Coordinates of C-alpha atoms in Angstrom, one line a residue:
M1 CA -3.9 2.7 21.8
N2 CA -0.1 3.4 22.9
Q3 CA 2.5 2.5 19.7
E4 CA 4.2 -0.2 21.4
K5 CA 1.1 -2.3 22.1
L6 CA 0.3 -1.7 18.3
A7 CA 3.4 -2.6 17.2
K8 CA 3.3 -6.1 19.0
E9 CA -0.2 -6.6 17.4
I10 CA 1.0 -5.8 14.2
V11 CA 4.1 -8.0 14.3
E12 CA 2.1 -10.9 15.6
L13 CA -0.9 -10.5 13.2
V14 CA 1.7 -10.6 10.1
G15 CA 3.0 -13.9 11.1
G16 CA 5.4 -13.1 13.7
E17 CA 8.9 -11.8 13.6
K18 CA 10.1 -15.0 11.6
N19 CA 7.8 -14.5 8.7
V20 CA 9.0 -10.7 8.1
E21 CA 11.8 -10.7 5.2
S22 CA 11.9 -6.9 5.2
L23 CA 10.1 -3.7 6.4
V24 CA 10.2 0.0 5.3
H25 CA 7.7 2.7 5.6
C26 CA 6.3 5.5 3.8
A27 CA 4.2 8.4 4.8
T28 CA 1.3 6.4 6.0
R29 CA 2.0 2.8 5.4
L30 CA 4.3 -0.2 6.9
R31 CA 5.5 -2.0 3.9
F32 CA 6.2 -5.5 4.8
V33 CA 7.9 -8.2 2.7
L34 CA 6.7 -11.4 4.0
K35 CA 7.9 -15.0 3.6
D36 CA 4.3 -16.4 3.6
D37 CA 1.6 -14.0 3.4
A38 CA -1.1 -16.9 4.1
K39 CA 0.5 -16.7 7.8
A40 CA -0.9 -13.0 8.0
D41 CA -4.1 -12.4 9.5
K42 CA -5.4 -9.7 7.2
A43 CA -9.0 -9.8 8.6
K44 CA -7.9 -9.3 12.3
L45 CA -5.4 -6.6 11.2
E46 CA -8.3 -4.7 9.5
K47 CA -10.2 -4.8 12.9
T48 CA -7.4 -3.8 14.8
E49 CA -7.8 -0.4 16.6
G50 CA -5.2 1.9 15.1
I51 CA -5.0 0.5 11.9
I52 CA -7.0 2.0 8.6
A53 CA -6.6 -0.5 6.0
V54 CA -4.4 -3.4 4.8
K55 CA -3.5 -3.9 1.1
E56 CA -1.4 -6.4 -0.8
N57 CA 0.2 -4.5 -3.7
G58 CA 3.7 -4.9 -5.5
G59 CA 4.8 -8.0 -3.5
Q60 CA 4.1 -6.1 -0.4
F61 CA 2.1 -6.8 2.7
Q62 CA 0.9 -2.9 3.6
V63 CA -0.6 -1.9 6.9
V64 CA -1.9 1.5 6.7
V65 CA -1.7 3.3 10.0
G66 CA -1.7 6.9 9.1
N67 CA 0.5 9.9 10.3
K68 CA 1.8 7.8 13.3
V69 CA 3.7 5.5 10.9
P70 CA 6.9 6.7 12.1
E71 CA 6.5 6.1 15.9
V72 CA 4.8 2.5 15.1
Y73 CA 8.1 1.6 12.7
N74 CA 10.3 2.6 15.6
A75 CA 8.2 0.9 18.1
I76 CA 8.6 -2.3 15.9
G77 CA 12.4 -1.7 15.9
Q78 CA 12.1 -1.6 19.9
I79 CA 10.4 -4.8 20.3
S80 CA 11.9 -7.0 17.8
N81 CA 15.0 -7.5 15.6
I82 CA 13.0 -6.9 12.2
L83 CA 14.7 -3.5 11.7
D84 CA 18.4 -4.6 12.4
D85 CA 20.7 -4.3 9.2
S86 CA 21.1 -8.1 9.1
S87 CA 17.4 -8.9 9.2
N88 CA 16.1 -5.9 7.3
K89 CA 17.7 -7.0 4.1
E90 CA 15.3 -8.9 1.7
K91 CA 16.3 -12.6 1.7
P92 CA 16.1 -14.9 -0.6
G93 CA 12.6 -16.5 -1.1
K94 CA 9.3 -15.0 -2.4
K95 CA 9.7 -12.1 -4.5
A96 CA 7.1 -10.1 -6.8
K97 CA 7.7 -10.6 -10.6
G98 CA 6.9 -8.4 -13.5
I99 CA 5.3 -4.9 -12.7
G100 CA 4.4 -5.9 -9.3
G101 CA 8.2 -6.7 -8.8
I102 CA 9.4 -3.3 -10.3
I103 CA 6.8 -1.4 -8.0
D104 CA 8.4 -3.5 -5.0
I105 CA 11.8 -2.2 -5.8
I106 CA 10.8 1.2 -6.2
S107 CA 8.7 1.8 -3.1
S108 CA 11.3 0.1 -1.1
I109 CA 14.2 2.5 -2.4
F110 CA 12.1 5.7 -2.2
A111 CA 9.8 5.2 0.7
P112 CA 12.3 5.6 3.6
L113 CA 13.1 9.1 1.9
L114 CA 9.7 10.5 1.6
G115 CA 9.4 12.2 4.9
V116 CA 12.6 14.4 4.7
M117 CA 12.0 14.9 1.1
A118 CA 8.7 16.5 1.8
G119 CA 10.4 18.6 4.6
A120 CA 13.1 19.8 2.4
G121 CA 10.6 20.4 -0.4
I122 CA 8.4 22.6 1.8
L123 CA 11.4 24.6 2.9
K124 CA 12.6 25.1 -0.7
G125 CA 9.1 26.2 -1.7
L126 CA 9.0 28.9 1.1
L127 CA 12.4 30.4 0.0
L128 CA 11.2 30.7 -3.5
I129 CA 8.4 32.7 -2.3
A130 CA 10.6 34.6 0.0
S131 CA 12.9 35.3 -2.6
N132 CA 10.2 36.2 -5.5
I133 CA 8.3 38.7 -3.1
G134 CA 11.4 40.2 -1.7
W135 CA 11.7 39.0 1.8
L136 CA 15.1 37.3 1.4
E137 CA 17.6 38.3 -1.2
T138 CA 19.5 35.3 -2.8
T139 CA 22.6 37.1 -2.0
E140 CA 21.9 37.1 1.8
T141 CA 24.1 34.4 3.8
T142 CA 20.9 33.7 5.5
Y143 CA 19.2 32.7 2.4
T144 CA 22.4 30.6 1.6
I145 CA 22.4 28.7 4.8
L146 CA 18.6 27.9 4.5
Y147 CA 18.9 26.9 0.6
A148 CA 21.8 24.6 1.7
A149 CA 19.4 22.9 4.2
A150 CA 16.6 22.6 1.6
D151 CA 18.7 21.5 -1.3
S152 CA 21.3 19.3 0.0
L153 CA 18.7 16.3 -0.1
F154 CA 18.4 16.8 -3.7
Y155 CA 21.8 17.7 -4.5
F156 CA 23.5 14.6 -2.9
L157 CA 20.4 12.5 -3.6
P158 CA 22.4 9.9 -5.2
L159 CA 24.2 9.1 -1.7
L160 CA 21.0 8.5 -0.2
L161 CA 19.6 6.3 -2.9
A162 CA 22.7 4.4 -2.7
V163 CA 21.7 3.5 0.9
T164 CA 18.4 2.3 0.4
T165 CA 19.2 0.5 -2.7
A166 CA 21.9 -1.3 -1.0
R167 CA 19.6 -2.3 1.7
K168 CA 16.8 -3.7 -0.7
F169 CA 19.7 -5.7 -2.7
Q170 CA 21.5 -6.9 0.2
G171 CA 24.6 -4.9 -0.8
N172 CA 27.5 -3.2 1.2
M173 CA 25.9 0.5 1.9
F174 CA 29.2 1.8 2.6
V175 CA 30.5 0.8 -0.7
A176 CA 27.4 2.0 -2.5
M177 CA 27.8 5.5 -1.0
T178 CA 31.3 5.6 -1.9
I179 CA 30.4 4.8 -5.5
A180 CA 27.7 7.3 -5.2
G181 CA 30.2 9.9 -4.0
A182 CA 32.7 9.3 -6.9
L183 CA 30.0 10.7 -9.2
I184 CA 29.5 13.8 -7.8
Y185 CA 33.3 14.4 -6.5
P186 CA 34.5 17.9 -6.9
S187 CA 37.2 16.8 -9.6
I188 CA 34.8 14.7 -11.7
V189 CA 32.0 17.8 -11.5
T190 CA 35.1 20.0 -12.5
L191 CA 35.9 17.8 -15.7
K192 CA 32.4 18.1 -16.7
A193 CA 31.9 21.8 -16.0
E194 CA 34.8 22.6 -18.1
G195 CA 34.2 20.3 -21.0
T196 CA 37.6 18.6 -20.4
P197 CA 37.9 15.7 -22.7
T198 CA 37.9 12.4 -20.5
D199 CA 38.8 8.7 -21.1
F200 CA 39.7 5.6 -19.0
F201 CA 42.7 3.7 -20.0
G202 CA 41.8 5.2 -23.7
I203 CA 38.1 4.6 -23.6
P204 CA 36.1 7.7 -23.9
V205 CA 34.0 8.7 -21.0
I206 CA 30.7 11.1 -21.7
L207 CA 30.6 12.9 -18.3
M208 CA 27.0 13.8 -16.8
N209 CA 25.8 16.0 -14.1
Y210 CA 25.0 13.1 -11.5
S211 CA 23.9 15.6 -8.6
S212 CA 20.1 15.0 -8.0
T213 CA 20.1 12.1 -10.4
V214 CA 17.9 9.0 -9.6
I215 CA 18.5 6.1 -12.3
P216 CA 22.2 5.9 -12.6
I217 CA 23.2 5.2 -9.0
I218 CA 20.3 2.7 -8.6
L219 CA 21.7 0.6 -11.6
A220 CA 25.1 0.8 -10.3
V221 CA 24.3 -0.4 -6.7
I222 CA 22.1 -3.4 -8.1
V223 CA 24.9 -4.6 -10.2
M224 CA 27.5 -3.8 -7.5
S225 CA 25.7 -6.3 -4.9
K226 CA 25.4 -9.1 -7.5
L227 CA 29.4 -8.8 -7.9
E228 CA 29.7 -8.5 -4.2
K229 CA 28.0 -11.9 -3.7
F230 CA 30.1 -13.3 -6.2
F231 CA 33.5 -12.1 -4.6
N232 CA 32.5 -12.8 -1.3
K233 CA 31.8 -16.5 -2.3
T234 CA 35.0 -16.8 -4.4
L235 CA 37.7 -15.1 -2.2
H236 CA 39.2 -16.6 0.8
D237 CA 37.5 -15.4 4.2
S238 CA 41.0 -14.0 5.4
V239 CA 41.0 -11.3 2.7
K240 CA 37.5 -10.7 1.2
N241 CA 36.5 -8.1 3.7
F242 CA 38.9 -5.6 2.3
V243 CA 39.6 -7.0 -1.3
T244 CA 35.9 -7.3 -2.2
P245 CA 35.5 -3.6 -1.6
L246 CA 38.6 -2.8 -3.5
F247 CA 37.4 -5.0 -6.6
L248 CA 33.9 -3.3 -6.3
L249 CA 35.3 0.5 -6.4
V250 CA 38.0 -0.3 -9.1
I251 CA 35.2 -2.0 -11.2
M252 CA 32.1 -0.2 -10.3
V253 CA 33.2 3.6 -10.5
P254 CA 34.8 3.4 -14.0
L255 CA 31.9 1.2 -15.3
T256 CA 29.2 3.5 -13.9
L257 CA 30.7 6.7 -15.5
L258 CA 31.3 4.6 -18.7
V259 CA 27.7 2.9 -19.0
F260 CA 25.1 3.1 -16.3
G261 CA 25.6 6.8 -15.6
P262 CA 25.0 7.8 -19.3
F263 CA 22.0 5.3 -19.8
G264 CA 20.6 6.1 -16.9
V265 CA 20.6 9.8 -17.5
Y266 CA 19.5 9.3 -21.1
V267 CA 16.7 6.9 -20.0
G268 CA 15.4 9.2 -17.3
N269 CA 15.3 12.4 -19.7
A270 CA 13.5 10.4 -22.2
I271 CA 10.6 9.2 -19.7
A272 CA 10.5 12.7 -18.6
A273 CA 10.5 14.1 -22.0
G274 CA 7.5 11.8 -23.0
L275 CA 5.3 13.1 -20.0
V276 CA 6.3 16.7 -20.7
A277 CA 5.4 16.2 -24.3
A278 CA 2.0 14.7 -23.1
F279 CA 1.2 17.9 -21.4
G280 CA 2.5 19.8 -24.2
F281 CA 0.2 18.3 -26.5
S282 CA -3.1 18.8 -24.5
P283 CA -2.4 20.2 -21.0
L284 CA -6.0 20.1 -20.3
L285 CA -6.5 16.5 -21.4
A286 CA -3.3 15.5 -19.7
G287 CA -4.0 17.2 -16.3
A288 CA -7.8 15.7 -16.3
V289 CA -6.4 12.0 -16.7
M290 CA -3.8 12.6 -14.0
G291 CA -6.2 14.4 -11.6
A292 CA -8.6 11.7 -12.0
S293 CA -6.1 8.7 -12.0
W294 CA -3.6 9.8 -9.2
Q295 CA -5.6 8.3 -6.5
L296 CA -6.3 4.8 -8.3
L297 CA -2.6 4.6 -9.0
V298 CA -2.0 5.0 -5.3
I299 CA -4.5 2.4 -4.1
F300 CA -2.7 -0.1 -6.6
G301 CA 0.8 1.0 -5.7
I302 CA 1.6 1.9 -9.2
H303 CA 2.0 5.6 -8.6
W304 CA 5.7 4.5 -7.4
G305 CA 6.7 4.1 -11.1
L306 CA 6.0 8.1 -11.5
I307 CA 7.8 9.3 -8.4
P308 CA 11.4 9.0 -9.9
V309 CA 10.0 10.8 -13.2
F310 CA 8.9 13.7 -10.9
I311 CA 12.2 13.9 -9.2
N312 CA 14.1 13.6 -12.3
N313 CA 12.3 16.6 -13.9
V314 CA 13.1 18.9 -11.1
A315 CA 16.8 17.6 -11.1
V316 CA 17.1 18.0 -14.9
Y317 CA 14.9 20.9 -15.9
G318 CA 14.5 22.7 -12.4
Q319 CA 10.8 22.1 -12.5
D320 CA 8.2 19.6 -13.1
G321 CA 4.9 20.0 -14.9
V322 CA 3.3 16.7 -14.3
K323 CA 3.2 16.4 -10.7
P324 CA 0.9 19.5 -9.7
A325 CA -2.2 17.9 -11.5
A326 CA -2.1 15.1 -9.1
T327 CA -2.5 17.5 -6.4
A328 CA -6.3 18.0 -7.7
S329 CA -6.8 13.9 -7.0
I330 CA -5.6 14.8 -3.2
F331 CA -8.1 17.6 -2.8
A332 CA -10.9 15.8 -4.6
Q333 CA -11.1 12.9 -2.1
T334 CA -10.8 15.5 0.9
G335 CA -13.8 17.1 -0.7
A336 CA -15.4 14.0 -1.1
A337 CA -14.8 12.8 2.5
F338 CA -16.1 16.5 3.6
G339 CA -19.4 15.8 1.6
V340 CA -20.0 12.3 3.5
M341 CA -19.4 14.2 6.8
L342 CA -22.1 17.1 5.8
K343 CA -24.5 14.3 4.7
T344 CA -24.4 11.3 6.8
K345 CA -26.6 11.0 10.0
N346 CA -24.3 8.4 11.7
K347 CA -22.2 9.8 14.2
K348 CA -19.5 7.4 13.9
L349 CA -19.1 7.7 10.2
K350 CA -19.4 11.8 10.6
T351 CA -16.6 11.7 13.1
L352 CA -14.4 9.6 10.8
A353 CA -15.2 11.8 7.8
G354 CA -14.4 14.9 9.5
S355 CA -10.9 13.8 11.1
S356 CA -10.1 12.1 7.5
T357 CA -10.7 15.4 5.8
L358 CA -8.5 17.3 8.1
T359 CA -5.9 14.7 7.5
A360 CA -6.4 14.6 3.8
L361 CA -5.7 18.4 3.8
F362 CA -2.1 17.9 4.6
G363 CA -1.6 15.3 2.0
I364 CA -2.5 11.9 4.0
T365 CA -5.5 10.7 2.0
E366 CA -5.5 6.9 3.1
P367 CA -7.8 7.5 6.0
A368 CA -10.3 9.3 3.7
I369 CA -10.0 6.8 1.0
Y370 CA -10.0 3.4 2.9
G371 CA -12.1 4.7 5.8
V372 CA -14.6 6.8 4.0
T373 CA -14.8 7.2 0.3
L374 CA -13.9 3.8 -1.2
P375 CA -15.9 1.6 1.0
L376 CA -19.2 4.0 0.2
K377 CA -18.1 3.6 -3.6
R378 CA -20.1 6.8 -4.8
P379 CA -18.2 9.3 -2.8
F380 CA -14.8 7.8 -4.4
I381 CA -16.4 8.3 -7.9
A382 CA -17.1 11.8 -7.1
G383 CA -13.8 12.4 -6.0
V384 CA -12.3 11.0 -9.4
I385 CA -14.6 13.2 -11.3
G386 CA -13.7 16.3 -9.1
G387 CA -9.8 15.5 -9.6
A388 CA -10.4 15.3 -13.2
V389 CA -11.8 18.7 -13.3
G390 CA -9.4 20.2 -11.0
G391 CA -6.6 18.5 -12.9
A392 CA -7.7 19.9 -16.1
I393 CA -7.8 23.5 -14.8
I394 CA -4.3 23.0 -13.4
G395 CA -2.8 21.3 -16.5
Q396 CA -4.2 24.1 -18.5
A397 CA -2.7 26.5 -16.4
G398 CA 0.5 25.3 -16.8
T399 CA 1.5 24.8 -13.3
L400 CA 4.9 23.8 -12.3
A401 CA 6.4 22.0 -9.3
F402 CA 10.0 23.4 -8.2
A403 CA 10.8 20.8 -5.6
S404 CA 9.7 17.5 -4.2
G405 CA 7.2 16.7 -1.5
A406 CA 3.7 15.1 -1.2
P407 CA 1.0 17.4 -2.3
G408 CA -1.1 18.9 0.4
L409 CA -1.7 22.4 2.2
L410 CA 1.6 22.6 3.6
T411 CA 3.7 22.0 0.4
L412 CA 1.7 24.4 -1.9
P413 CA 4.9 26.4 -1.6
I414 CA 6.8 24.2 -3.9
F415 CA 4.3 25.0 -6.9
Y416 CA 5.2 28.9 -6.5
G417 CA 8.0 30.0 -9.0
P418 CA 9.1 33.0 -10.4
G419 CA 6.4 35.5 -10.9
G420 CA 4.0 33.0 -9.2
Q421 CA 3.1 32.1 -13.0
G422 CA 0.6 29.1 -12.7
F423 CA 0.0 29.3 -9.3
P424 CA -3.3 31.0 -9.2
G425 CA -4.5 28.1 -11.6
L426 CA -3.2 25.5 -9.1
I427 CA -5.2 27.3 -6.3
L428 CA -8.4 27.4 -8.6
G429 CA -8.1 23.7 -9.5
I430 CA -7.7 22.3 -5.8
V431 CA -10.7 24.5 -4.8
V432 CA -12.8 23.3 -7.6
S433 CA -11.8 19.8 -7.2
F434 CA -12.9 19.9 -3.4
V435 CA -15.9 21.8 -3.9
V436 CA -17.2 19.5 -7.0
S437 CA -16.5 16.5 -5.1
A438 CA -18.3 17.6 -2.1
V439 CA -21.2 18.4 -4.1
L440 CA -21.4 15.6 -5.9
T441 CA -20.9 13.4 -3.0
Y442 CA -23.9 15.1 -1.2
I443 CA -26.2 15.0 -4.3
M444 CA -25.3 11.3 -5.4
G445 CA -25.7 10.2 -1.7
F446 CA -24.3 6.8 -0.5
K447 CA -25.7 3.9 1.5
D448 CA -25.8 5.7 5.0
P449 CA -25.9 3.0 7.7
V450 CA -28.6 5.1 9.4
E451 CA -30.9 4.9 6.5
E452 CA -31.2 1.0 7.1
E453 CA -32.2 1.5 10.8
T454 CA -34.9 4.3 9.8
K455 CA -36.3 1.8 7.4
S456 CA -36.4 -0.8 10.0
D457 CA -38.2 1.3 12.4
S458 CA -40.6 3.1 10.5
T459 CA -44.3 2.4 10.9
S460 CA -45.2 3.8 7.8
S461 CA -46.5 1.2 5.1
A462 CA -45.6 3.7 2.4
Q463 CA -41.8 3.7 3.3
Q464 CA -41.6 -0.1 4.6
P465 CA -40.9 -2.7 2.5
A466 CA -42.9 -6.0 2.5
R467 CA -40.4 -7.7 4.8
T468 CA -37.9 -5.9 7.4
M469 CA -34.6 -7.5 8.9
N470 CA -35.4 -8.0 12.7
A471 CA -33.3 -9.9 15.6
S472 CA -34.1 -13.2 14.3
D473 CA -32.7 -12.6 10.9
E474 CA -28.8 -13.2 10.2
E475 CA -26.2 -12.3 7.9
V476 CA -23.2 -14.6 7.3
F477 CA -20.0 -13.7 6.1
S478 CA -17.7 -15.6 4.0
P479 CA -15.3 -17.6 6.1
I480 CA -13.0 -18.8 3.2
Q481 CA -11.4 -16.7 0.3
G482 CA -11.9 -18.5 -2.9
T483 CA -14.5 -19.0 -5.8
I484 CA -18.3 -19.6 -5.2
V485 CA -19.4 -23.0 -6.3
E486 CA -23.2 -24.2 -6.4
L487 CA -23.9 -26.6 -3.4
S488 CA -25.5 -28.9 -5.8
E489 CA -22.1 -29.2 -7.8
V490 CA -20.2 -30.5 -4.5
P491 CA -19.1 -34.1 -5.1
D492 CA -20.7 -35.5 -2.3
P493 CA -24.5 -36.5 -2.1
A494 CA -25.1 -35.8 1.4
F495 CA -24.1 -32.0 0.9
A496 CA -25.2 -31.7 -2.7
S497 CA -28.6 -32.9 -2.0
G498 CA -29.3 -30.5 0.8
A499 CA -30.0 -33.1 3.3
M500 CA -27.5 -31.7 5.6
G501 CA -28.9 -28.2 5.4
K502 CA -29.0 -25.3 2.8
G503 CA -26.0 -23.4 1.9
I504 CA -23.4 -22.7 -0.4
A505 CA -19.8 -23.9 -1.3
I506 CA -16.4 -22.3 -1.9
E507 CA -13.3 -23.7 -3.7
P508 CA -10.6 -22.0 -1.4
A509 CA -7.7 -20.0 -2.8
V510 CA -6.3 -19.7 0.6
G511 CA -6.2 -22.4 3.3
R512 CA -7.6 -20.4 6.1
V513 CA -11.1 -20.6 7.8
V514 CA -12.1 -17.6 9.7
A515 CA -15.2 -17.3 11.7
P516 CA -18.6 -15.8 9.8
F517 CA -19.8 -13.9 12.5
D518 CA -19.5 -13.3 16.4
G519 CA -20.6 -16.5 18.2
T520 CA -19.4 -19.9 19.6
V521 CA -17.6 -22.8 18.6
T522 CA -20.0 -25.7 19.2
V523 CA -18.0 -28.6 17.2
A524 CA -14.4 -28.9 16.7
F525 CA -13.8 -32.1 15.1
K526 CA -10.6 -34.1 16.3
K527 CA -9.7 -34.7 12.9
K528 CA -9.5 -30.8 12.3
H529 CA -11.3 -31.0 8.9
A530 CA -14.4 -29.5 9.9
L531 CA -16.1 -27.0 12.5
A532 CA -19.4 -25.6 13.6
V533 CA -20.1 -21.9 14.8
V534 CA -23.5 -20.9 16.4
S535 CA -24.2 -17.1 16.2
D536 CA -25.3 -15.1 19.1
T537 CA -28.8 -15.1 17.4
G538 CA -29.0 -18.8 16.7
A539 CA -27.7 -19.4 13.5
E540 CA -25.8 -22.5 13.1
I541 CA -22.9 -23.0 10.4
L542 CA -21.0 -26.0 9.6
V543 CA -17.8 -25.4 7.7
H544 CA -16.3 -28.9 6.2
V545 CA -13.1 -28.3 4.3
G546 CA -12.9 -30.8 1.3
V547 CA -14.7 -33.9 0.5
D548 CA -13.8 -37.0 2.5
T549 CA -10.9 -35.2 4.1
V550 CA -11.7 -37.1 7.6
K551 CA -9.7 -39.9 6.1
L552 CA -6.6 -37.7 6.2
D553 CA -6.8 -38.2 10.2
G554 CA -5.8 -34.4 10.8
Q555 CA -2.9 -34.4 8.4
H556 CA -2.4 -30.9 6.6
F557 CA -4.8 -29.2 9.1
V558 CA -4.1 -26.9 11.9
S559 CA -6.9 -25.9 14.3
H560 CA -6.8 -22.9 16.4
I561 CA -10.0 -23.5 18.4
K562 CA -11.5 -25.8 21.0
E563 CA -15.3 -26.2 21.6
G564 CA -16.8 -23.6 23.7
D565 CA -14.4 -20.7 22.4
R566 CA -16.1 -17.6 21.7
V567 CA -15.1 -16.1 18.5
K568 CA -15.6 -12.5 16.8
A569 CA -16.0 -12.3 12.9
G570 CA -12.9 -12.5 11.0
D571 CA -11.0 -14.6 14.0
L572 CA -8.7 -17.4 12.5
L573 CA -10.3 -20.9 13.3
L574 CA -8.5 -23.4 11.0
E575 CA -5.7 -23.4 8.5
F576 CA -5.0 -26.0 5.7
D577 CA -2.7 -27.2 3.1
I578 CA -4.6 -26.9 0.0
A579 CA -1.8 -28.4 -2.2
Q580 CA -1.0 -31.3 0.0
I581 CA -4.8 -32.0 0.4
K582 CA -5.1 -32.1 -3.4
A583 CA -1.9 -34.3 -3.9
A584 CA -3.2 -36.8 -1.2
G585 CA -6.4 -37.2 -3.9
Y586 CA -9.2 -35.2 -2.0
H587 CA -11.5 -32.3 -3.4
T588 CA -10.8 -29.2 -1.5
V589 CA -14.3 -27.5 -2.3
T590 CA -15.8 -26.4 0.9
P591 CA -19.5 -26.8 1.9
I592 CA -20.7 -24.1 4.3
I593 CA -24.0 -25.3 5.7
V594 CA -26.7 -23.8 7.7
T595 CA -27.6 -26.9 9.7
N596 CA -30.8 -25.3 11.1
S597 CA -32.1 -24.0 7.9
A598 CA -35.5 -25.2 9.0
N599 CA -35.5 -22.3 11.5
Y600 CA -35.3 -19.9 8.3
E601 CA -37.7 -19.3 5.7
E602 CA -35.0 -18.3 3.1
V603 CA -31.2 -19.1 2.7
I604 CA -30.3 -16.6 0.2
P605 CA -26.8 -16.6 -1.3
Q606 CA -25.3 -13.2 -1.7
A607 CA -22.1 -13.7 -3.6
T608 CA -20.9 -15.2 -6.9
G609 CA -17.6 -15.5 -8.3
Q610 CA -14.7 -14.6 -6.3
V611 CA -15.4 -14.0 -2.8
D612 CA -13.0 -12.8 0.0
T613 CA -13.3 -13.3 3.8
R614 CA -15.6 -11.0 5.5
D615 CA -17.5 -10.6 2.1
L616 CA -21.3 -11.3 2.5
L617 CA -22.1 -14.8 1.7
L618 CA -25.4 -15.7 3.0
K619 CA -28.6 -14.0 4.5
L620 CA -30.8 -16.0 6.5
N621 CA -34.5 -14.6 6.6
S622 CA -36.7 -15.8 9.5
G623 CA -39.9 -14.6 7.5
K624 CA -41.1 -13.2 10.9
G625 CA -40.9 -9.6 9.8
E626 CA -43.5 -10.1 7.1
E627 CA -46.8 -8.4 7.6

């Protein structure tokens, strides 16, 4: 699929351009902030060719597309106005709160920089190796030029963070960059270097080294954006375009040097010192915890909270002892995917596992995790165990990172420091994590799709169960996201008694109904409150949204189907407004009925508690497979 076509499908399935508040990307994910998440068709996105997974974390709607994310991101910019500065700022509306809000802020600020940060980190690591083994002398002009290319991003990091933070908080990015430039202006740097007593109108200024710092400029730009909105509302239109920047510079530069700068540096140093102390107390235990948990943190988006710490450690200490252990987690999941490739007999899964292994070796683990290890469960657990073992080895070896970059084969040079101390431990750790995970995956096994087919085809009575699935059996997937309710508890005797057929009910959490299987729409009620679909193998399913909702005469419902439509599992069929239906005095509990239950010996519920669309909901057993 070409990137423009994929971009069009993604924009359409996230609810259209008008539903997008903002969009940034990291190494593998498009990170949307949507006005209304319910308008995004997550099920169809997950089934779209070219999309690895869809996640909702930290107030962001994340579409994982893998290595081609920059091309898809640029294609979205070509076909829409989403990336325009005027539209790509987060507008007032839905915002994540608490930890989710913090993660959203950090990821939005740092995600655009990860690509160039990784490239610069690799170059810096290669220069470290070249100087340590005598290929280049640090006094050579060649080294100086290449080091400037590698280190400029980190030295001028406040300038880049000023841009991304201003975009996040709708501030003037040029004023933000000017404030950042003042922090690292040569005369200010000279005052700090020479220890010159400094004051601002008699108020003492505690000067810091702000090159490569993270927290001070982020705090400064957040406050600047708030002041900017105030001045723009207060000042007359004829003068605000130049008076507002004047006020911001006069206020924010001194305020940052007096307050935000020292505060940010102290806080960053304190967090970094805490993590360094943890590794100092027990490097083996701390390394094991980091190696085991890093990919779990990535899945939930929590890892963004540690990225500024890694950068701060390199900036303040010239090295970081926390990040290396996370490398074990990367190679552990790589090994788990490799173990799946060796063990599976399913050709499609083998191909996916093989390509995911190759991608993960270079630090892009999303295809391996979301496409292979996590869905199969046991391989992911094997990867966690392997990561703990490898992380413990790396932590005990005292491996350090001397530059920033996503862990992977290409970025190994960033861990090679003076004399190579700790680097052999890193190599040993990632090899052990890979091997342990691969071996455990192979030994523990997993539910291979081929195994079910083999059991169905087997004629051996010793291996064959008493009843096997056949063409007349059916699996029904949940058409609604919500909470399972026993059919007998539905406040409508026609459904609760089973007179309409066997089935189950769901109290919806999201007002969307999707197709429970591939089939054909046989009934689309004019009042839009209910519909019926028949599967390709004959199962007839009725979805009735709420109780007595026919009396609403179609209000608060939007139908996307007509009778005779062909649908695929996960296709959007119907939308409804839960709050409005309840406000009108109606129950929203939704029966899902097998109207031809008499054709099946058993209608067996497969889910309890919370259920999502595409989760297995019912199994319909015909009994014709019995011996």
